Coordinates of C-alpha atoms in Angstrom, one line a residue:
M21 CA 3.2 14.1 -11.8
T22 CA 6.2 11.8 -12.1
K23 CA 8.6 13.2 -14.6
I24 CA 11.7 11.1 -14.4
F25 CA 11.4 7.6 -16.1
D26 CA 12.2 5.7 -19.2
D27 CA 9.5 3.1 -19.5
P28 CA 6.5 3.6 -17.0
A29 CA 6.0 -0.1 -16.8
Q30 CA 9.5 -0.5 -15.5
F31 CA 9.4 2.4 -13.1
A32 CA 9.1 0.4 -9.9
D33 CA 11.9 -2.0 -10.8
D34 CA 14.2 0.7 -12.0
A35 CA 13.6 2.8 -8.9
L36 CA 14.3 -0.2 -6.7
D37 CA 17.5 -1.0 -8.5
G38 CA 18.6 2.6 -7.9
F39 CA 17.6 2.5 -4.3
V40 CA 19.8 -0.6 -3.8
A41 CA 22.7 1.1 -5.6
A42 CA 22.5 4.0 -3.2
N43 CA 22.2 1.8 -0.1
R44 CA 24.4 -1.2 -0.5
K45 CA 25.6 -1.1 3.0
Y46 CA 22.1 -1.8 4.2
V47 CA 20.3 -3.8 1.5
A48 CA 20.8 -6.3 -1.3
R49 CA 18.5 -6.9 -4.3
V50 CA 16.8 -10.3 -4.5
D51 CA 14.1 -11.5 -6.9
G52 CA 11.0 -9.9 -5.5
G53 CA 12.4 -7.1 -3.3
V54 CA 15.3 -6.4 -1.0
V55 CA 16.9 -8.1 2.1
R56 CA 19.6 -7.0 4.5
S57 CA 23.0 -7.0 3.1
T58 CA 24.5 -7.6 6.5
E59 CA 24.7 -10.7 8.7
T60 CA 21.8 -11.6 10.9
P61 CA 22.3 -14.0 13.9
E62 CA 21.3 -17.6 13.2
G63 CA 17.8 -18.3 14.7
Q64 CA 16.6 -14.7 14.7
V65 CA 13.0 -14.2 13.7
A66 CA 12.9 -12.6 10.2
V67 CA 10.4 -9.7 10.1
V68 CA 9.4 -9.5 6.4
I69 CA 7.3 -6.5 5.4
G70 CA 6.1 -5.3 2.0
G71 CA 3.5 -3.8 -0.3
G72 CA 3.2 -1.9 -3.5
S73 CA 5.9 0.5 -4.7
G74 CA 5.3 4.3 -4.6
H75 CA 5.4 4.6 -0.8
Y76 CA 9.0 5.2 0.0
P77 CA 10.4 5.0 2.7
A78 CA 7.9 2.2 3.1
F79 CA 8.7 -0.5 2.5
A80 CA 12.3 -1.1 1.3
G81 CA 13.7 1.9 3.2
L82 CA 12.8 0.1 6.5
V83 CA 15.0 -2.9 5.9
G84 CA 18.0 -3.1 8.2
A85 CA 19.2 -4.0 11.7
G86 CA 16.6 -3.5 14.4
L87 CA 13.8 -3.3 11.9
A88 CA 12.8 -5.5 8.9
A89 CA 14.9 -8.4 7.6
G90 CA 13.4 -8.0 4.1
S91 CA 10.8 -6.3 2.0
A92 CA 8.7 -7.7 -0.8
C93 CA 8.2 -4.9 -3.3
G94 CA 5.2 -5.0 -5.7
N95 CA 4.6 -2.8 -8.7
M96 CA 3.2 0.7 -8.4
F97 CA 0.4 0.6 -5.7
A98 CA 0.1 -3.2 -6.4
S99 CA 0.7 -5.9 -3.8
P100 CA 3.8 -8.1 -4.4
S101 CA 2.9 -11.5 -5.7
A102 CA 3.0 -14.6 -3.6
G103 CA 6.2 -15.7 -5.4
Q104 CA 7.9 -12.4 -4.6
V105 CA 6.9 -12.6 -0.9
Y106 CA 8.1 -16.2 -0.7
R107 CA 11.4 -15.5 -2.3
V108 CA 12.2 -12.5 -0.1
A109 CA 11.2 -14.5 3.0
K110 CA 13.4 -17.4 2.0
A111 CA 16.4 -15.0 1.5
S112 CA 15.7 -13.3 4.8
Q113 CA 15.1 -16.1 7.2
T114 CA 17.9 -17.6 9.3
G115 CA 16.0 -20.4 11.1
G116 CA 14.0 -18.6 13.7
G117 CA 10.8 -18.4 11.6
V118 CA 9.2 -15.6 9.7
L119 CA 6.7 -12.9 10.7
L120 CA 5.0 -11.3 7.7
S121 CA 3.5 -7.9 8.4
Y122 CA 1.7 -5.5 5.9
G123 CA -1.2 -3.2 5.5
N124 CA -4.7 -4.8 5.5
Y125 CA -5.5 -4.7 1.7
A126 CA -7.2 -7.5 -0.1
G127 CA -4.5 -8.1 -2.7
D128 CA -1.7 -8.2 0.0
V129 CA -3.8 -10.5 2.1
L130 CA -4.2 -12.9 -0.8
H131 CA -0.6 -12.9 -1.9
F132 CA 1.1 -12.9 1.5
G133 CA -1.3 -15.6 2.6
Q134 CA -0.3 -17.8 -0.3
A135 CA 3.3 -17.3 0.5
Q136 CA 2.7 -18.1 4.2
E137 CA 1.1 -21.4 3.2
K138 CA 4.1 -22.3 1.0
L139 CA 6.6 -21.4 3.7
N140 CA 4.8 -23.3 6.4
A141 CA 4.6 -26.3 4.0
E142 CA 8.4 -26.3 3.7
G143 CA 8.8 -26.3 7.5
I144 CA 9.6 -22.5 7.8
E145 CA 7.2 -21.5 10.6
T146 CA 5.5 -18.3 9.4
R147 CA 3.0 -16.0 11.0
T148 CA 1.1 -12.9 9.9
V149 CA 0.2 -9.6 11.6
L150 CA -2.0 -7.2 9.6
V151 CA -1.7 -3.5 10.2
T152 CA -5.2 -1.9 10.7
D153 CA -4.6 1.6 12.0
D154 CA -6.7 3.8 9.6
I155 CA -9.7 5.0 11.7
A156 CA -11.4 6.4 8.6
S157 CA -11.7 3.1 6.8
A158 CA -14.1 1.3 9.2
P159 CA -15.8 1.9 12.5
L160 CA -14.2 0.8 15.8
E161 CA -16.5 -2.2 16.1
E162 CA -15.1 -3.4 12.7
I163 CA -11.5 -2.7 13.5
G164 CA -10.4 -5.9 11.7
K165 CA -11.6 -4.4 8.4
R166 CA -9.5 -1.2 8.7
R167 CA -6.7 -0.7 6.3
G168 CA -3.1 0.0 7.1
I169 CA -1.5 3.5 6.5
A170 CA 1.4 5.2 8.3
G171 CA 0.8 3.1 11.4
D172 CA 2.8 0.4 9.6
L173 CA 5.9 1.9 11.0
T174 CA 5.0 1.3 14.7
V175 CA 4.2 -2.3 14.1
F176 CA 7.2 -3.0 12.0
K177 CA 9.5 -1.2 14.5
V178 CA 8.3 -3.1 17.5
A179 CA 8.4 -6.4 15.7
G180 CA 11.9 -5.7 14.4
A181 CA 13.2 -4.6 17.8
A182 CA 11.7 -7.7 19.4
A183 CA 13.4 -9.9 16.8
E184 CA 16.7 -8.0 17.3
A185 CA 16.4 -8.7 21.1
G186 CA 16.3 -12.4 20.4
L187 CA 12.7 -13.1 21.3
D188 CA 11.1 -16.1 19.7
L189 CA 8.4 -16.0 17.0
D190 CA 5.5 -16.3 19.5
E191 CA 6.7 -13.2 21.3
V192 CA 7.5 -11.2 18.2
E193 CA 4.0 -12.0 16.9
R194 CA 2.4 -11.0 20.2
L195 CA 4.2 -7.7 20.4
A196 CA 3.4 -6.8 16.8
I197 CA -0.3 -7.5 17.5
K198 CA -0.1 -5.4 20.6
A199 CA 1.6 -2.5 18.7
N200 CA -1.1 -2.6 16.1
H201 CA -3.9 -2.6 18.7
H202 CA -2.3 0.6 20.2
T203 CA -2.0 2.5 16.9
R204 CA -4.5 4.8 15.3
S205 CA -4.1 7.0 12.2
L206 CA -6.1 9.6 10.2
G207 CA -5.1 11.2 6.9
V208 CA -6.1 14.1 4.7
A209 CA -5.3 15.1 1.1
F210 CA -5.1 18.4 -0.7
A211 CA -4.4 16.9 -4.2
G212 CA -4.2 13.4 -5.7
C213 CA -1.2 11.5 -7.0
T214 CA -0.4 10.5 -10.6
L215 CA 1.1 7.2 -11.6
P216 CA 4.2 7.2 -13.8
G217 CA 3.2 7.7 -17.4
A218 CA -0.4 8.7 -16.6
S219 CA -1.7 12.1 -17.7
E220 CA -4.2 12.6 -15.0
P221 CA -4.1 12.1 -11.2
L222 CA -6.0 9.1 -9.6
F223 CA -8.4 11.6 -8.0
T224 CA -8.8 15.3 -7.6
V225 CA -9.8 17.5 -4.7
P226 CA -11.9 20.5 -5.4
E227 CA -10.2 23.9 -5.2
G228 CA -10.2 25.2 -1.7
M229 CA -11.2 21.8 -0.2
M230 CA -9.5 19.0 1.7
S231 CA -10.3 15.3 1.4
V232 CA -10.5 13.5 4.8
G233 CA -9.7 9.8 5.2
L234 CA -7.5 9.2 2.1
G235 CA -5.8 5.9 1.4
I236 CA -2.1 5.6 0.6
H237 CA -2.8 4.0 -2.8
G238 CA -4.5 7.0 -4.2
E239 CA -7.9 6.1 -2.9
P240 CA -9.9 9.3 -2.4
G241 CA -11.0 10.4 1.0
I242 CA -14.4 9.6 2.5
S243 CA -15.5 13.3 2.7
D244 CA -14.5 16.7 1.5
L245 CA -14.2 19.7 3.8
P246 CA -13.3 23.4 3.3
L247 CA -9.5 23.8 3.6
P248 CA -8.8 24.6 7.2
S249 CA -6.1 26.7 8.9
A250 CA -3.2 24.8 10.5
S251 CA -4.7 25.1 13.9
E252 CA -8.0 23.8 12.7
L253 CA -6.4 20.9 10.9
A254 CA -4.4 19.9 14.0
K255 CA -7.6 19.9 16.0
L256 CA -9.5 17.8 13.4
L257 CA -6.7 15.2 13.4
V258 CA -6.1 15.1 17.2
D259 CA -9.8 15.1 18.1
G260 CA -10.6 12.3 15.7
L261 CA -7.8 10.1 17.0
L262 CA -8.5 10.8 20.7
K263 CA -12.1 9.7 20.2
D264 CA -10.8 6.4 18.9
K265 CA -8.0 5.7 21.4
P266 CA -7.6 2.1 22.7
E267 CA -9.3 1.1 25.9
T268 CA -5.9 0.3 27.4
A269 CA -4.3 3.7 26.4
G270 CA -2.2 5.4 29.1
R271 CA -0.8 8.9 29.1
R272 CA 2.4 8.3 27.1
L273 CA 2.3 8.2 23.3
V274 CA 4.3 8.7 20.1
P275 CA 2.8 11.1 17.6
I276 CA 3.9 10.5 14.0
L277 CA 3.2 13.2 11.5
N278 CA 3.7 11.8 8.1
G279 CA 3.9 13.6 4.8
L280 CA 2.5 11.9 1.8
G281 CA 4.8 13.2 -1.0
T282 CA 4.6 16.9 -1.7
V283 CA 3.8 18.6 1.7
K284 CA 7.0 20.4 2.6
Y285 CA 8.9 19.7 5.9
D286 CA 8.4 23.3 6.9
E287 CA 4.6 22.8 6.7
L288 CA 4.9 19.5 8.6
F289 CA 6.9 21.1 11.4
L290 CA 4.5 24.0 11.6
L291 CA 1.6 21.6 12.0
F292 CA 3.4 19.4 14.4
G293 CA 3.8 22.3 16.8
K294 CA 0.1 22.8 16.9
I295 CA -0.4 19.0 17.4
E296 CA 2.1 18.9 20.3
A297 CA 0.3 21.7 22.0
L298 CA -3.1 20.0 21.7
L299 CA -1.8 16.7 23.0
T300 CA 0.0 18.3 25.9
A301 CA -3.2 20.3 26.8
A302 CA -5.0 17.0 26.9
G303 CA -2.7 15.8 29.6
L304 CA -0.7 13.5 27.4
E305 CA 3.1 13.0 27.5
I306 CA 4.9 12.9 24.1
V307 CA 7.7 10.3 23.7
E308 CA 10.2 10.2 20.8
P309 CA 7.9 11.6 18.1
E310 CA 8.5 11.4 14.3
C311 CA 7.8 14.1 11.8
G312 CA 8.6 13.6 8.1
E313 CA 8.0 11.3 5.2
L314 CA 7.5 7.8 6.4
V315 CA 4.8 6.2 4.2
T316 CA 4.2 8.3 1.1
S317 CA 1.9 8.0 -1.9
L318 CA 4.0 9.2 -4.9
D319 CA 3.4 12.9 -5.4
M320 CA 0.2 13.1 -3.3
S321 CA -0.3 16.4 -1.5
G322 CA -1.4 15.2 1.9
L323 CA -0.4 14.0 5.4
S324 CA -1.5 11.7 8.2
L325 CA -1.2 11.8 11.9
T326 CA -0.6 8.5 13.8
L327 CA -0.8 8.2 17.6
F328 CA 1.0 5.2 19.1
W329 CA -0.1 4.6 22.7
L330 CA 2.7 3.2 24.8
D331 CA 3.1 1.1 27.9
A332 CA 6.5 0.2 29.4
E333 CA 6.9 -2.9 27.1
L334 CA 6.0 -1.1 23.8
E335 CA 8.1 1.9 24.8
K336 CA 11.1 -0.2 25.2
F337 CA 10.9 -1.6 21.7
W338 CA 10.0 1.7 20.1
A339 CA 13.0 3.3 21.6
A340 CA 15.4 0.4 20.7
P341 CA 18.1 1.1 18.2
A342 CA 17.5 0.6 14.5
D343 CA 19.7 1.3 11.5
T344 CA 18.0 1.3 8.0
P345 CA 18.3 3.5 4.9
A346 CA 15.4 5.7 6.0
F347 CA 14.9 5.2 9.7
R348 CA 17.6 5.3 12.4
K349 CA 17.5 5.3 16.2
G350 CA 20.3 5.0 18.7
N351 CA 23.5 3.1 17.8
L352 CA 24.0 -0.4 16.7
A353 CA 27.4 -2.1 16.3
P354 CA 28.5 -2.4 12.7
R355 CA 27.5 -5.6 10.9
R356 CA 29.6 -7.7 8.5
A357 CA 28.4 -7.9 4.9
R358 CA 27.0 -11.2 3.8
A359 CA 26.7 -13.0 0.6
V360 CA 23.1 -12.9 -0.5
E361 CA 21.6 -15.8 -2.4
S362 CA 18.5 -14.9 -4.4
L363 CA 16.1 -17.6 -5.4
A364 CA 15.3 -17.4 -9.1
E365 CA 11.7 -17.1 -10.0
A366 CA 10.6 -20.7 -10.0
A367 CA 9.7 -22.2 -13.4
T368 CA 6.3 -23.9 -13.8
T369 CA 6.7 -27.7 -13.5
P370 CA 8.0 -28.7 -17.0
G371 CA 7.5 -31.8 -19.0
L372 CA 3.9 -32.7 -18.3
A373 CA 2.7 -35.4 -20.7
A374 CA 0.7 -33.9 -23.5
T375 CA -1.6 -35.7 -26.0
P376 CA -2.0 -34.3 -29.6
A377 CA -5.4 -33.1 -28.5
S378 CA -3.9 -31.3 -25.6
T379 CA -1.3 -29.7 -27.7
A380 CA -3.8 -28.6 -30.2
L381 CA -6.1 -27.1 -27.6
A382 CA -3.1 -25.3 -26.1
A383 CA -2.9 -23.3 -29.3
T384 CA -6.5 -22.3 -28.9
A385 CA -5.8 -21.3 -25.3
V386 CA -3.0 -19.0 -26.5
G387 CA -5.5 -17.5 -28.9
V388 CA -8.0 -17.0 -26.1
L389 CA -5.4 -15.2 -24.0
K390 CA -4.4 -13.0 -26.9
E391 CA -8.1 -12.0 -27.3
A392 CA -8.2 -11.2 -23.6
R393 CA -5.2 -9.1 -23.9
S394 CA -6.7 -7.2 -26.8
V395 CA -9.8 -6.2 -25.0
V396 CA -7.9 -5.3 -21.9
V397 CA -5.6 -3.0 -23.9
E398 CA -8.6 -1.5 -25.6
H399 CA -10.3 -0.6 -22.3
E400 CA -7.2 -0.2 -20.0
E401 CA -7.7 3.6 -19.5
A402 CA -11.5 3.3 -18.9
L403 CA -11.0 0.5 -16.4
G404 CA -8.5 2.7 -14.5
K405 CA -10.8 5.6 -14.4
L406 CA -13.6 3.5 -13.1
D407 CA -11.4 2.0 -10.4
A408 CA -10.3 5.5 -9.4
I409 CA -13.8 6.5 -8.4
A410 CA -13.6 4.5 -5.2
G411 CA -10.3 2.6 -5.4
D412 CA -6.7 3.2 -6.3
G413 CA -7.1 3.5 -10.1
D414 CA -4.7 0.7 -11.1
H415 CA -7.1 -2.0 -12.3
G416 CA -6.6 -1.3 -16.0
I417 CA -2.8 -1.2 -15.5
G418 CA -2.8 -4.3 -13.4
M419 CA -4.9 -6.3 -15.8
R420 CA -2.6 -5.2 -18.7
R421 CA 0.5 -6.2 -16.8
G422 CA -1.0 -9.6 -15.9
V423 CA -2.4 -10.5 -19.3
D424 CA 0.7 -9.4 -21.1
A425 CA 2.8 -11.7 -18.9
A426 CA 0.3 -14.5 -19.3
V427 CA 0.4 -14.3 -23.1
A428 CA 4.2 -14.2 -23.2
A429 CA 4.5 -17.2 -20.9
A430 CA 1.8 -19.2 -22.8
E431 CA 3.5 -18.5 -26.2
K432 CA 6.9 -19.6 -24.9
S433 CA 5.5 -22.7 -23.3
H434 CA 3.5 -23.7 -26.4
A435 CA 6.5 -23.0 -28.7
G436 CA 8.4 -25.6 -26.6
G437 CA 5.8 -28.2 -27.4
A438 CA 3.9 -28.1 -24.1
G439 CA 0.3 -29.2 -23.8
L440 CA -2.7 -27.4 -22.4
E441 CA -2.1 -27.9 -18.7
E442 CA 1.5 -26.8 -18.8
V443 CA 0.7 -23.8 -21.0
L444 CA -2.0 -22.5 -18.7
A445 CA 0.0 -23.2 -15.6
A446 CA 2.8 -21.0 -17.0
A447 CA 0.3 -18.3 -18.0
G448 CA -1.5 -18.4 -14.7
E449 CA 1.7 -18.2 -12.7
Q450 CA 2.9 -15.2 -14.7
W451 CA -0.4 -13.4 -14.5
A452 CA -0.3 -13.6 -10.7
E453 CA 3.4 -12.8 -10.6
R454 CA 3.4 -9.7 -12.8
A455 CA 0.0 -8.2 -12.1
G456 CA 0.1 -8.3 -8.3
G457 CA -3.0 -7.1 -6.5
T458 CA -6.2 -8.9 -5.9
S459 CA -7.1 -9.3 -9.6
G460 CA -3.6 -10.8 -10.4
A461 CA -4.0 -13.5 -7.7
L462 CA -7.6 -14.3 -8.8
W463 CA -7.0 -14.5 -12.5
G464 CA -3.7 -16.4 -12.0
A465 CA -5.5 -19.0 -9.9
A466 CA -8.4 -19.2 -12.4
V467 CA -6.2 -19.7 -15.5
T468 CA -4.2 -22.4 -13.7
A469 CA -7.4 -24.1 -12.5
V470 CA -8.7 -24.3 -16.0
G471 CA -5.6 -26.0 -17.3
R472 CA -5.5 -28.4 -14.3
T473 CA -9.1 -29.4 -14.9
L474 CA -8.8 -30.0 -18.6
G475 CA -5.5 -31.8 -18.2
S476 CA -4.2 -33.9 -21.1
K477 CA -6.8 -36.0 -22.8
D478 CA -7.2 -37.8 -26.2
A479 CA -10.4 -35.8 -26.8
Y480 CA -12.3 -33.0 -25.1
T481 CA -16.1 -32.7 -24.8
A482 CA -18.6 -30.1 -23.9
A483 CA -18.8 -31.5 -20.4
D484 CA -15.1 -30.9 -20.0
A485 CA -15.7 -27.2 -21.0
A486 CA -18.4 -26.9 -18.3
A487 CA -16.1 -28.5 -15.7
A488 CA -13.3 -26.0 -16.7
V489 CA -15.7 -23.0 -16.2
N490 CA -16.8 -24.4 -12.9
A491 CA -13.1 -24.8 -11.8
L492 CA -12.5 -21.2 -12.8
R493 CA -15.4 -20.1 -10.7
D494 CA -14.4 -22.2 -7.7
A495 CA -10.8 -21.0 -7.8
I496 CA -11.8 -17.3 -7.7
V497 CA -14.5 -17.8 -5.1
T498 CA -12.3 -19.9 -2.8
L499 CA -9.3 -17.7 -3.0
G500 CA -11.1 -14.3 -2.9
K501 CA -13.8 -15.4 -0.5
A502 CA -16.3 -12.9 -2.1
E503 CA -20.0 -13.7 -2.4
A504 CA -22.7 -12.5 -4.7
G505 CA -23.6 -8.9 -3.8
D506 CA -20.2 -7.9 -2.5
K507 CA -19.7 -5.8 -5.7
T508 CA -16.7 -7.7 -7.0
M509 CA -15.8 -9.8 -10.1
V510 CA -17.8 -12.6 -8.5
D511 CA -21.0 -10.8 -9.3
A512 CA -20.3 -11.3 -13.0
L513 CA -18.6 -14.6 -12.6
L514 CA -21.4 -16.5 -11.0
P515 CA -24.1 -15.8 -13.6
F516 CA -21.5 -16.6 -16.3
A517 CA -20.7 -20.0 -14.9
E518 CA -24.4 -20.8 -14.1
T519 CA -25.6 -19.8 -17.6
F520 CA -22.8 -21.6 -19.4
T521 CA -23.3 -24.8 -17.5
K522 CA -27.0 -24.8 -18.0
A523 CA -26.6 -24.1 -21.7
I524 CA -24.2 -27.0 -22.1
D525 CA -26.4 -29.3 -20.1
D526 CA -29.3 -28.4 -22.4
G527 CA -27.3 -29.4 -25.4
G528 CA -26.1 -26.0 -26.6
S529 CA -23.0 -25.6 -28.7
L530 CA -19.8 -24.3 -27.1
A531 CA -19.9 -21.0 -28.9
G532 CA -23.6 -20.5 -28.3
S533 CA -23.2 -21.4 -24.6
L534 CA -20.3 -19.0 -24.3
R535 CA -22.3 -16.2 -26.0
A536 CA -25.2 -16.6 -23.6
A537 CA -22.9 -16.8 -20.6
A538 CA -21.0 -13.7 -21.7
E539 CA -24.2 -11.7 -22.0
A540 CA -25.3 -12.8 -18.6
A541 CA -21.9 -11.7 -17.2
A542 CA -22.0 -8.3 -18.9
E543 CA -25.5 -7.6 -17.7
A544 CA -24.5 -8.6 -14.1
A545 CA -21.4 -6.4 -14.3
D546 CA -23.6 -3.4 -15.3
A547 CA -25.9 -4.2 -12.4
T548 CA -23.2 -3.9 -9.9
A549 CA -23.6 -0.1 -10.2
G550 CA -26.5 -0.4 -7.8
L551 CA -24.5 -2.4 -5.2
S552 CA -22.5 -1.1 -2.3
P553 CA -19.0 -2.7 -2.0
R554 CA -18.4 -5.0 0.9
K555 CA -14.9 -6.0 0.1
G556 CA -11.7 -4.5 -1.2
R557 CA -10.3 -1.0 -1.3
A558 CA -13.7 0.4 -2.5
R559 CA -15.4 -0.7 0.7
P560 CA -14.6 2.4 2.8
L561 CA -15.9 4.6 -0.1
A562 CA -19.2 2.9 -0.6
E563 CA -21.1 6.1 -1.2
K564 CA -18.8 7.2 -4.0
S565 CA -19.0 3.8 -5.6
L566 CA -22.8 3.7 -5.9
G567 CA -24.0 4.4 -9.4
H568 CA -20.8 3.0 -10.9
P569 CA -20.2 -0.7 -11.8
D570 CA -17.3 -2.6 -10.2
P571 CA -14.2 -2.5 -12.4
G572 CA -13.4 -6.2 -11.7
A573 CA -16.8 -7.3 -12.8
V574 CA -16.7 -5.0 -15.9
S575 CA -13.3 -6.4 -17.0
F576 CA -14.6 -10.0 -16.5
G577 CA -17.6 -9.2 -18.7
L578 CA -15.4 -7.6 -21.4
I579 CA -13.1 -10.6 -21.5
A580 CA -16.1 -13.1 -21.5
R581 CA -17.6 -11.3 -24.5
R582 CA -14.4 -11.2 -26.5
V583 CA -13.7 -14.9 -25.8
A584 CA -17.3 -15.8 -26.9
E585 CA -16.7 -13.9 -30.1
Y586 CA -13.4 -15.7 -30.6
A587 CA -15.1 -19.1 -30.0
A588 CA -17.7 -18.3 -32.7
T589 CA -15.0 -17.6 -35.3
I590 CA -13.3 -20.9 -34.4
E591 CA -16.6 -22.8 -34.6
S592 CA -17.5 -21.3 -38.0
H593 CA -14.2 -22.5 -39.4

């Protein structure tokens, strides 16, 4: 359990500030994360990494010469927002283009993807390489669905060394893809981790048992086994990884034994000795191994083994010098400090023309957001527990962060005289910015889409309301790419939109149509208990998810019901 903090909600930011204070010769703070505090040659490719906080040394500890140019740092176990990624990339790049690299998680894919689009639109050529090393998260034939765990390090290191060598973006991207293809990892956990301020861990492991196939965000393992001896554990890890080795694998490889938070170095060293013996007995040659904490998960008791299969090209870049706060190889010439300019968080486009009707409806929108916040606060803990069954347990916390920020932004915008579109644009931007994760991106896009669709009119009709609901639906479906039956928020969203539109078309009142739509959404959310997840962090743990509804669908249903109740009170007055 995390014991040292002031405000749990500020833990990630406070920790990052302290990290920078302790490592100023390497990094500087920018809005959204950290970048190198030293000069980088003009035209060098900027390798920008990132993810949620709670994994140190990943990701901020890997920023420095020969490795990453910058790291976008999200909240605890939550992906950084698109804005954070964009601002870190802008502060990192020196004209050679940007390579974004991160673990393959839905929220990261959404936010980094949006940042990539924005950077490319501005003429900053940007590519992405996902890390997919975790063999427990998907079978070999679905390798593209695998998530990224401690194998992040090999991909980041090779890409960073290639950039340091002056290679262009095409080559840096190619080598990062190659490194990912040659990397395999498998993890185990002995006890779960606890988020700052939480009273219970995200998951527990039965006494005398070990969970195999854990995720680094507190996702439980895919199976539980009796706690093995060190020799048995080494064999389980090595055998599992050797069965999954790349077709192009040679004899030389880098083993990386990674502690996840509370496994002591003495234990890691003991286990590494067993692993080395097994690999040597298999006729393999060990090259520059790593043993220690490299990608952690707060206070999780667990570890992972990564095997990075080398050829001459990959070995050259793995062995190349690097100098970062948490990872050092060889020697690099000292770099001069640079003045770091941080982009401020961009304000939503101000001054959109607003009619009296738009300004009045903006007040209603603020009320709707407050009602959404109320129901999220009421169910925050329950949503987190539901998410922890097969995910990382942060859905309640993430929704709370997002809706709190949305309400604050909407109130500020409305107090300044803004109309509906501007108020909801501010709210949507801040929901995505502060919540992070998949839900933050989706709710942020949805709120913004509603405002854009309703715009500024002299009067609003029931048809406008139907158009707004359909815009909300389209924004979530288009961005998240989920379909009915995937066990996501979309399973509650689609019947909500369909029921509402039909009710309005049939001449129903706004409140009555919302009530019918909300009931349809709530029923559909409950029905997701019988579905097996096909997207998101719960997908590798489909069996554990069965019998429990999807937290994203449940939170959507809760908000829909509360908004319908609020609409009824407005209509009655």
